[in-house]
mmCIF file of C-alpha atoms in Angstrom:
data_model
loop_
_atom_site.group_PDB
_atom_site.id
_atom_site.type_symbol
_atom_site.label_atom_id
_atom_site.label_comp_id
_atom_site.label_asym_id
_atom_site.label_seq_id
_atom_site.Cartn_x
_atom_site.Cartn_y
_atom_site.Cartn_z
ATOM 1 C CA UNK E 1 20.606 19.413 10.036
ATOM 2 C CA UNK E 2 20.742 15.617 10.177
ATOM 3 C CA UNK E 3 23.841 15.430 7.948
ATOM 4 C CA UNK E 4 25.746 18.459 8.917
ATOM 5 C CA UNK E 5 28.798 17.876 11.332
ATOM 6 C CA UNK E 6 28.018 14.026 11.268
ATOM 7 C CA UNK E 7 30.992 12.757 9.358
ATOM 8 C CA UNK E 8 33.241 10.113 11.071
ATOM 9 C CA UNK E 9 36.922 10.823 11.409
ATOM 10 C CA UNK E 10 37.664 9.373 8.343
ATOM 11 C CA UNK E 11 35.506 11.969 6.260
ATOM 12 C CA UNK E 12 32.934 9.493 5.674
ATOM 13 C CA UNK E 13 28.873 9.966 6.043
ATOM 14 C CA UNK E 14 28.039 6.991 8.092
ATOM 15 C CA UNK E 15 24.583 6.893 10.014
ATOM 16 C CA UNK E 16 25.159 3.116 11.225
ATOM 17 C CA UNK E 17 27.105 -0.167 10.550
ATOM 18 C CA UNK E 18 25.617 -3.782 10.485
ATOM 19 C CA UNK E 19 27.980 -6.481 10.638
ATOM 20 C CA UNK E 20 30.557 -4.547 8.737
ATOM 21 C CA UNK E 21 28.001 -3.014 6.336
ATOM 22 C CA UNK E 22 27.922 0.720 5.966
ATOM 23 C CA UNK E 23 24.736 2.599 5.985
ATOM 24 C CA UNK E 24 25.132 6.171 5.001
ATOM 25 C CA UNK E 25 22.742 9.206 5.337
ATOM 26 C CA UNK E 26 22.313 9.110 1.682
ATOM 27 C CA UNK E 27 21.026 5.231 2.128
ATOM 28 C CA UNK E 28 18.735 6.636 4.833
ATOM 29 C CA UNK E 29 17.481 9.499 2.545
ATOM 30 C CA UNK E 30 16.622 6.805 -0.299
ATOM 31 C CA UNK E 31 14.912 4.844 2.329
ATOM 32 C CA UNK E 32 12.927 7.582 4.045
ATOM 33 C CA UNK E 33 11.567 8.778 0.187
ATOM 34 C CA UNK E 34 10.564 5.145 -0.608
ATOM 35 C CA UNK E 35 8.773 4.968 2.620
ATOM 36 C CA UNK E 36 6.669 8.032 2.689
ATOM 37 C CA UNK E 37 3.424 7.112 1.342
ATOM 38 C CA UNK E 38 2.169 10.642 0.968
ATOM 39 C CA UNK E 39 4.953 13.399 0.477
ATOM 40 C CA UNK E 40 2.432 15.867 1.878
ATOM 41 C CA UNK E 41 2.106 14.159 5.303
ATOM 42 C CA UNK E 42 5.460 15.212 6.577
ATOM 43 C CA UNK E 43 5.156 18.833 4.994
ATOM 44 C CA UNK E 44 5.263 21.829 7.273
ATOM 45 C CA UNK E 45 7.091 19.824 10.220
ATOM 46 C CA UNK E 46 9.526 22.098 11.707
ATOM 47 C CA UNK E 47 10.111 20.877 14.878
ATOM 48 C CA UNK E 48 13.983 19.636 14.622
ATOM 49 C CA UNK E 49 13.460 17.164 17.780
ATOM 50 C CA UNK E 50 10.422 15.508 16.039
ATOM 51 C CA UNK E 51 12.387 15.346 12.540
ATOM 52 C CA UNK E 52 15.230 13.684 14.302
ATOM 53 C CA UNK E 53 13.288 11.270 16.580
ATOM 54 C CA UNK E 54 11.304 10.411 13.171
ATOM 55 C CA UNK E 55 14.788 9.970 11.328
ATOM 56 C CA UNK E 56 15.867 7.774 14.143
ATOM 57 C CA UNK E 57 13.146 5.407 13.714
ATOM 58 C CA UNK E 58 13.492 5.185 10.070
ATOM 59 C CA UNK E 59 17.056 4.141 10.760
ATOM 60 C CA UNK E 60 16.428 1.420 13.181
ATOM 61 C CA UNK E 61 13.903 -0.013 10.360
ATOM 62 C CA UNK E 62 16.702 0.306 7.634
ATOM 63 C CA UNK E 63 19.273 -1.350 10.198
ATOM 64 C CA UNK E 64 16.656 -4.395 10.570
ATOM 65 C CA UNK E 65 16.188 -4.570 6.562
ATOM 66 C CA UNK E 66 20.044 -4.781 6.137
ATOM 67 C CA UNK E 67 20.252 -7.553 8.775
ATOM 68 C CA UNK E 68 17.523 -9.625 6.727
ATOM 69 C CA UNK E 69 19.060 -8.772 3.300
ATOM 70 C CA UNK E 70 22.569 -10.248 4.398
ATOM 71 C CA UNK E 71 20.506 -13.537 5.250
ATOM 72 C CA UNK E 72 18.406 -13.323 1.954
ATOM 73 C CA UNK E 73 21.513 -12.732 -0.141
ATOM 74 C CA UNK E 74 22.940 -16.094 1.577
ATOM 75 C CA UNK E 75 20.060 -17.744 0.553
ATOM 76 C CA UNK E 76 20.075 -16.618 -2.973
ATOM 77 C CA UNK E 77 16.724 -14.844 -2.895
ATOM 78 C CA UNK E 78 15.661 -11.534 -5.238
ATOM 79 C CA UNK E 79 12.813 -9.896 -7.216
ATOM 80 C CA UNK E 80 12.163 -9.617 -10.584
ATOM 81 C CA UNK E 81 12.525 -6.044 -12.355
ATOM 82 C CA UNK E 82 8.866 -6.056 -12.904
ATOM 83 C CA UNK E 83 7.961 -6.321 -9.144
ATOM 84 C CA UNK E 84 10.289 -3.147 -8.572
ATOM 85 C CA UNK E 85 8.427 -1.486 -11.658
ATOM 86 C CA UNK E 86 5.057 -1.810 -9.991
ATOM 87 C CA UNK E 87 6.234 -0.763 -6.607
ATOM 88 C CA UNK E 88 7.823 2.208 -8.014
ATOM 89 C CA UNK E 89 4.823 3.387 -10.103
ATOM 90 C CA UNK E 90 2.251 2.821 -7.244
ATOM 91 C CA UNK E 91 4.844 5.194 -5.100
ATOM 92 C CA UNK E 92 4.590 7.376 -8.068
ATOM 93 C CA UNK E 93 1.026 8.049 -7.665
ATOM 94 C CA UNK E 94 1.340 9.810 -4.507
ATOM 95 C CA UNK E 95 3.521 12.334 -6.314
ATOM 96 C CA UNK E 96 1.254 13.114 -9.098
ATOM 97 C CA UNK E 97 2.722 13.327 -12.787
ATOM 98 C CA UNK E 98 5.901 11.419 -13.293
ATOM 99 C CA UNK E 99 7.523 14.703 -13.711
ATOM 100 C CA UNK E 100 6.630 15.702 -10.252
ATOM 101 C CA UNK E 101 7.915 12.862 -8.969
ATOM 102 C CA UNK E 102 11.425 13.428 -10.596
ATOM 103 C CA UNK E 103 11.186 17.042 -9.331
ATOM 104 C CA UNK E 104 10.946 15.749 -5.821
ATOM 105 C CA UNK E 105 13.860 13.408 -6.385
ATOM 106 C CA UNK E 106 16.104 15.963 -7.949
ATOM 107 C CA UNK E 107 15.020 18.324 -4.970
ATOM 108 C CA UNK E 108 16.076 15.418 -2.499
ATOM 109 C CA UNK E 109 19.346 14.824 -4.508
ATOM 110 C CA UNK E 110 18.297 11.181 -4.868
ATOM 111 C CA UNK E 111 18.705 9.141 -8.346
ATOM 112 C CA UNK E 112 15.760 7.149 -9.508
ATOM 113 C CA UNK E 113 17.931 4.184 -10.245
ATOM 114 C CA UNK E 114 19.132 4.386 -6.546
ATOM 115 C CA UNK E 115 15.486 4.431 -5.529
ATOM 116 C CA UNK E 116 14.718 1.574 -7.362
ATOM 117 C CA UNK E 117 17.503 -0.563 -5.577
ATOM 118 C CA UNK E 118 15.901 0.815 -2.064
ATOM 119 C CA UNK E 119 12.265 -0.890 -3.495
ATOM 120 C CA UNK E 120 14.117 -4.135 -4.877
ATOM 121 C CA UNK E 121 15.739 -4.333 -1.410
ATOM 122 C CA UNK E 122 12.374 -3.825 0.401
ATOM 123 C CA UNK E 123 10.784 -6.735 -1.766
ATOM 124 C CA UNK E 124 13.621 -8.862 -1.138
ATOM 125 C CA UNK E 125 13.153 -8.827 2.701
ATOM 126 C CA UNK E 126 9.463 -9.476 2.187
ATOM 127 C CA UNK E 127 10.369 -12.682 -0.102
ATOM 128 C CA UNK E 128 12.502 -13.616 2.752
ATOM 129 C CA UNK E 129 9.656 -13.002 5.341
ATOM 130 C CA UNK E 130 6.900 -14.803 3.352
ATOM 131 C CA UNK E 131 9.312 -17.598 2.881
ATOM 132 C CA UNK E 132 10.169 -18.197 6.515
ATOM 133 C CA UNK E 133 7.246 -16.932 8.336
ATOM 134 C CA UNK E 134 4.032 -16.735 6.226
ATOM 135 C CA UNK E 135 4.280 -20.037 4.758
ATOM 136 C CA UNK E 136 4.535 -21.559 8.230
ATOM 137 C CA UNK E 137 1.634 -19.617 9.939
ATOM 138 C CA UNK E 138 -1.312 -22.079 10.106
ATOM 139 C CA UNK E 139 -4.756 -21.443 11.724
ATOM 140 C CA UNK E 140 -6.835 -24.314 13.459
ATOM 141 C CA UNK E 141 -10.763 -24.492 13.377
ATOM 142 C CA UNK E 142 -11.416 -24.519 16.939
ATOM 143 C CA UNK E 143 -9.432 -20.946 17.416
ATOM 144 C CA UNK E 144 -11.280 -19.723 14.647
ATOM 145 C CA UNK E 145 -14.666 -20.674 16.473
ATOM 146 C CA UNK E 146 -13.571 -19.209 19.774
ATOM 147 C CA UNK E 147 -12.723 -15.907 17.923
ATOM 148 C CA UNK E 148 -16.094 -16.160 16.532
ATOM 149 C CA UNK E 149 -17.877 -16.745 19.867
ATOM 150 C CA UNK E 150 -16.064 -13.865 21.264
ATOM 151 C CA UNK E 151 -16.544 -11.397 18.472
ATOM 152 C CA UNK E 152 -19.924 -12.543 16.843
ATOM 153 C CA UNK E 153 -21.327 -9.217 17.155
ATOM 154 C CA UNK E 154 -19.148 -8.159 14.603
ATOM 155 C CA UNK E 155 -20.568 -10.441 11.843
ATOM 156 C CA UNK E 156 -23.910 -9.159 12.342
ATOM 157 C CA UNK E 157 -25.132 -6.759 9.411
ATOM 158 C CA UNK E 158 -27.754 -4.456 10.373
ATOM 159 C CA UNK E 159 -28.661 -3.821 6.706
ATOM 160 C CA UNK E 160 -27.896 -5.205 3.010
ATOM 161 C CA UNK E 161 -24.807 -3.973 1.652
ATOM 162 C CA UNK E 162 -23.434 -4.070 -1.513
ATOM 163 C CA UNK E 163 -19.447 -4.629 -2.374
ATOM 164 C CA UNK E 164 -18.558 -2.169 -5.067
ATOM 165 C CA UNK E 165 -15.843 -0.985 -7.496
ATOM 166 C CA UNK E 166 -16.107 1.918 -9.871
ATOM 167 C CA UNK E 167 -13.749 3.742 -12.603
ATOM 168 C CA UNK E 168 -14.600 7.256 -12.619
ATOM 169 C CA UNK E 169 -13.396 9.555 -15.402
ATOM 170 C CA UNK E 170 -14.170 13.283 -15.219
ATOM 171 C CA UNK E 171 -14.155 16.532 -17.454
ATOM 172 C CA UNK E 172 -12.192 18.204 -14.787
ATOM 173 C CA UNK E 173 -8.774 18.461 -14.551
ATOM 174 C CA UNK E 174 -7.104 16.155 -11.782
ATOM 175 C CA UNK E 175 -4.265 17.025 -9.504
ATOM 176 C CA UNK E 176 -2.362 15.004 -8.497
ATOM 177 C CA UNK E 177 -3.447 12.251 -11.293
ATOM 178 C CA UNK E 178 -4.380 9.084 -9.396
ATOM 179 C CA UNK E 179 -3.719 6.497 -12.029
ATOM 180 C CA UNK E 180 -0.528 4.717 -13.001
ATOM 181 C CA UNK E 181 -0.689 5.746 -17.039
ATOM 182 C CA UNK E 182 -0.939 9.285 -15.565
ATOM 183 C CA UNK E 183 -4.165 9.566 -17.817
ATOM 184 C CA UNK E 184 -6.564 12.617 -17.373
ATOM 185 C CA UNK E 185 -9.471 13.409 -19.540
ATOM 186 C CA UNK E 186 -9.792 17.338 -19.416
ATOM 187 C CA UNK E 187 -13.183 18.414 -21.163
ATOM 188 C CA UNK E 188 -16.567 16.913 -21.358
ATOM 189 C CA UNK E 189 -15.835 14.859 -24.702
ATOM 190 C CA UNK E 190 -12.543 13.843 -24.139
ATOM 191 C CA UNK E 191 -13.836 12.094 -20.796
ATOM 192 C CA UNK E 192 -16.665 10.649 -22.548
ATOM 193 C CA UNK E 193 -14.220 9.029 -25.309
ATOM 194 C CA UNK E 194 -12.099 7.905 -22.477
ATOM 195 C CA UNK E 195 -14.905 6.162 -20.704
ATOM 196 C CA UNK E 196 -16.352 4.442 -23.681
ATOM 197 C CA UNK E 197 -12.528 3.225 -24.747
ATOM 198 C CA UNK E 198 -12.197 1.665 -21.037
ATOM 199 C CA UNK E 199 -15.883 0.045 -21.492
ATOM 200 C CA UNK E 200 -15.042 -1.748 -24.510
ATOM 201 C CA UNK E 201 -11.902 -2.962 -23.447
ATOM 202 C CA UNK E 202 -14.074 -4.591 -20.449
ATOM 203 C CA UNK E 203 -16.136 -6.059 -23.059
ATOM 204 C CA UNK E 204 -13.475 -7.290 -24.778
ATOM 205 C CA UNK E 205 -12.258 -8.926 -21.357
ATOM 206 C CA UNK E 206 -9.580 -7.060 -19.802
ATOM 207 C CA UNK E 207 -9.241 -7.135 -16.088
ATOM 208 C CA UNK E 208 -11.659 -4.307 -14.001
ATOM 209 C CA UNK E 209 -9.049 -3.927 -11.602
ATOM 210 C CA UNK E 210 -6.011 -3.271 -13.579
ATOM 211 C CA UNK E 211 -8.069 -0.729 -15.861
ATOM 212 C CA UNK E 212 -9.021 1.138 -12.685
ATOM 213 C CA UNK E 213 -5.402 1.290 -11.842
ATOM 214 C CA UNK E 214 -4.352 2.489 -15.149
ATOM 215 C CA UNK E 215 -6.909 4.860 -15.935
ATOM 216 C CA UNK E 216 -9.418 5.983 -13.246
ATOM 217 C CA UNK E 217 -9.342 9.273 -11.816
ATOM 218 C CA UNK E 218 -11.004 8.455 -8.636
ATOM 219 C CA UNK E 219 -8.622 10.183 -6.057
ATOM 220 C CA UNK E 220 -10.069 8.000 -3.502
ATOM 221 C CA UNK E 221 -10.389 4.229 -5.019
ATOM 222 C CA UNK E 222 -8.133 4.032 -8.180
ATOM 223 C CA UNK E 223 -5.092 2.951 -6.371
ATOM 224 C CA UNK E 224 -7.150 0.040 -4.699
ATOM 225 C CA UNK E 225 -8.269 -1.330 -8.206
ATOM 226 C CA UNK E 226 -11.472 0.872 -7.832
ATOM 227 C CA UNK E 227 -12.743 -1.154 -4.856
ATOM 228 C CA UNK E 228 -15.108 1.029 -2.758
ATOM 229 C CA UNK E 229 -15.593 -1.680 0.002
ATOM 230 C CA UNK E 230 -18.918 -2.417 1.497
ATOM 231 C CA UNK E 231 -21.712 0.575 1.257
ATOM 232 C CA UNK E 232 -24.950 0.058 3.024
ATOM 233 C CA UNK E 233 -28.302 0.282 1.322
ATOM 234 C CA UNK E 234 -28.957 3.168 3.214
ATOM 235 C CA UNK E 235 -26.176 5.333 1.831
ATOM 236 C CA UNK E 236 -26.762 3.919 -1.676
ATOM 237 C CA UNK E 237 -30.396 5.334 -1.537
ATOM 238 C CA UNK E 238 -29.063 8.962 -1.008
ATOM 239 C CA UNK E 239 -26.984 8.713 -4.014
ATOM 240 C CA UNK E 240 -27.755 10.358 -7.453
ATOM 241 C CA UNK E 241 -30.707 8.478 -9.003
ATOM 242 C CA UNK E 242 -28.905 7.870 -12.074
ATOM 243 C CA UNK E 243 -26.544 5.669 -10.245
ATOM 244 C CA UNK E 244 -29.321 4.006 -8.206
ATOM 245 C CA UNK E 245 -30.868 2.864 -11.432
ATOM 246 C CA UNK E 246 -27.346 1.153 -12.320
ATOM 247 C CA UNK E 247 -26.757 -0.428 -9.306
ATOM 248 C CA UNK E 248 -30.290 -1.814 -9.066
ATOM 249 C CA UNK E 249 -29.449 -3.636 -12.508
ATOM 250 C CA UNK E 250 -26.695 -5.275 -10.687
ATOM 251 C CA UNK E 251 -27.846 -8.792 -9.831
ATOM 252 C CA UNK E 252 -24.768 -11.153 -9.780
ATOM 253 C CA UNK E 253 -21.263 -10.840 -8.470
ATOM 254 C CA UNK E 254 -19.047 -9.506 -11.485
ATOM 255 C CA UNK E 255 -21.848 -8.056 -13.232
ATOM 256 C CA UNK E 256 -20.740 -4.642 -14.718
ATOM 257 C CA UNK E 257 -22.923 -1.428 -15.660
ATOM 258 C CA UNK E 258 -22.893 0.608 -18.825
ATOM 259 C CA UNK E 259 -21.252 4.118 -18.517
ATOM 260 C CA UNK E 260 -23.425 6.362 -16.220
ATOM 261 C CA UNK E 261 -22.965 9.938 -16.605
ATOM 262 C CA UNK E 262 -23.470 12.393 -13.661
ATOM 263 C CA UNK E 263 -23.024 15.925 -14.130
ATOM 264 C CA UNK E 264 -19.646 16.018 -15.931
ATOM 265 C CA UNK E 265 -18.623 12.695 -14.595
ATOM 266 C CA UNK E 266 -18.474 9.014 -15.681
ATOM 267 C CA UNK E 267 -18.753 5.964 -13.884
ATOM 268 C CA UNK E 268 -18.453 2.154 -14.405
ATOM 269 C CA UNK E 269 -19.722 0.392 -11.639
ATOM 270 C CA UNK E 270 -19.114 -3.496 -10.594
ATOM 271 C CA UNK E 271 -20.601 -5.671 -8.235
ATOM 272 C CA UNK E 272 -18.249 -7.632 -6.137
ATOM 273 C CA UNK E 273 -20.722 -9.232 -3.901
ATOM 274 C CA UNK E 274 -24.030 -8.246 -2.159
ATOM 275 C CA UNK E 275 -24.225 -9.118 1.836
ATOM 276 C CA UNK E 276 -27.578 -9.428 3.104
ATOM 277 C CA UNK E 277 -28.618 -7.975 6.390
ATOM 278 C CA UNK E 278 -28.638 -10.486 9.450
ATOM 279 C CA UNK E 279 -26.039 -12.692 11.423
ATOM 280 C CA UNK E 280 -23.593 -14.328 9.493
ATOM 281 C CA UNK E 281 -22.790 -17.671 11.026
ATOM 282 C CA UNK E 282 -19.484 -19.296 11.490
ATOM 283 C CA UNK E 283 -20.551 -21.717 8.505
ATOM 284 C CA UNK E 284 -20.304 -19.165 6.120
ATOM 285 C CA UNK E 285 -16.893 -19.553 4.062
ATOM 286 C CA UNK E 286 -16.673 -15.771 3.949
ATOM 287 C CA UNK E 287 -16.591 -15.327 7.817
ATOM 288 C CA UNK E 288 -14.092 -18.178 8.270
ATOM 289 C CA UNK E 289 -11.969 -16.768 5.778
ATOM 290 C CA UNK E 290 -11.884 -13.429 7.323
ATOM 291 C CA UNK E 291 -11.167 -14.780 10.793
ATOM 292 C CA UNK E 292 -8.438 -17.005 9.503
ATOM 293 C CA UNK E 293 -6.990 -13.941 7.783
ATOM 294 C CA UNK E 294 -7.278 -11.834 11.270
ATOM 295 C CA UNK E 295 -5.399 -14.534 13.159
ATOM 296 C CA UNK E 296 -3.057 -15.546 10.661
ATOM 297 C CA UNK E 297 -1.747 -11.785 10.574
ATOM 298 C CA UNK E 298 -1.564 -11.560 14.185
ATOM 299 C CA UNK E 299 0.698 -14.687 14.375
ATOM 300 C CA UNK E 300 2.466 -13.286 11.303
ATOM 301 C CA UNK E 301 3.309 -9.963 13.062
ATOM 302 C CA UNK E 302 4.289 -11.753 16.239
ATOM 303 C CA UNK E 303 6.776 -13.930 14.386
ATOM 304 C CA UNK E 304 8.124 -10.862 12.574
ATOM 305 C CA UNK E 305 8.817 -9.139 15.506
ATOM 306 C CA UNK E 306 10.826 -12.023 16.932
ATOM 307 C CA UNK E 307 12.597 -12.680 14.129
ATOM 308 C CA UNK E 308 13.769 -9.030 13.925
ATOM 309 C CA UNK E 309 14.751 -9.255 17.902
ATOM 310 C CA UNK E 310 16.648 -12.243 17.111
ATOM 311 C CA UNK E 311 18.452 -11.186 14.045
ATOM 312 C CA UNK E 312 19.256 -7.914 15.752
ATOM 313 C CA UNK E 313 20.439 -9.585 18.889
ATOM 314 C CA UNK E 314 23.011 -11.809 16.722
ATOM 315 C CA UNK E 315 24.274 -8.779 14.676
ATOM 316 C CA UNK E 316 27.212 -6.595 15.179
ATOM 317 C CA UNK E 317 25.463 -3.202 15.082
ATOM 318 C CA UNK E 318 26.708 0.450 15.569
ATOM 319 C CA UNK E 319 24.269 3.500 15.362
ATOM 320 C CA UNK E 320 26.296 6.370 14.869
ATOM 321 C CA UNK E 321 23.227 8.818 14.748
ATOM 322 C CA UNK E 322 22.203 7.678 18.040
ATOM 323 C CA UNK E 323 25.636 8.373 19.432
ATOM 324 C CA UNK E 324 25.523 11.474 18.191
ATOM 325 C CA UNK E 325 22.211 12.610 19.490
ATOM 326 C CA UNK E 326 22.929 11.113 23.188
ATOM 327 C CA UNK E 327 26.623 12.954 22.999
ATOM 328 C CA UNK E 328 25.077 16.189 21.952
ATOM 329 C CA UNK E 329 22.801 16.058 25.269
ATOM 330 C CA UNK E 330 26.293 14.906 27.619
ATOM 331 C CA UNK E 331 25.174 11.113 27.487
ATOM 332 C CA UNK E 332 27.306 8.119 26.995
ATOM 333 C CA UNK E 333 30.906 8.209 27.029
#
């Protein structure tokens, strides 16, 4: 629908031009696949107008990306192959297995090597923005105190909470497999052997987060390195008694439980921190860090938006897709 009849008079397939650099519909397709976090989120969308509106928004993002890439290139910036591999592996998780991901790319007519380069471009832009914006953002103590005064209720903890992480392995088949190694234990004994192997690696000093990313079969938390966030005491009291016993034994941040078996599932739990009930004061270093993060993020987002606008104003841009949409409705010259 989007590419049909979109060729320019010279027979090319241009979606836009940025300072003379061509952006084709194939470029836009690769960018779209790289940006979609969950392929199921856009499935079944049949309204042509909504599809086209979404595609125009993605093209605007892609135009912005290419503008900043030109700036990054002039500064000699670039990212490593390893960083690209990590980004690609994380995206593959949304599609299940490596085979499912490849089938999706084949159906879209996108080569994996081209998608890798798209991720490289995105990471390069992030490197540029971190260098020119994030490194220059500062947050003062007075503005942090003002934020705390205005939002003090947000730092009141009504009941004790535990910040937990877990590695989960189950006997049933998982689809899609939510870990980087595409590793799924099917059957009770294979699951038991797998979780014991993971526990041995933890005992040997391996990183909990990395093991969760690589092997956990938890569909919710594996991609976060097993981090489950803060869980209030009232919720913990409703969990399986076997889990409660393991949690009670976790006393200090960093403590890791033995393997806990519950109805065909095996877990290893890690205590990240315990949050007592009560009002958290401004002097709490974690409170200050959370406030600093919020304020820094706000400033960074503002500066990013300003940079995009300034760069866009200075660039030579022609959006052929927008021109075609307008012309199709009798607008424009």
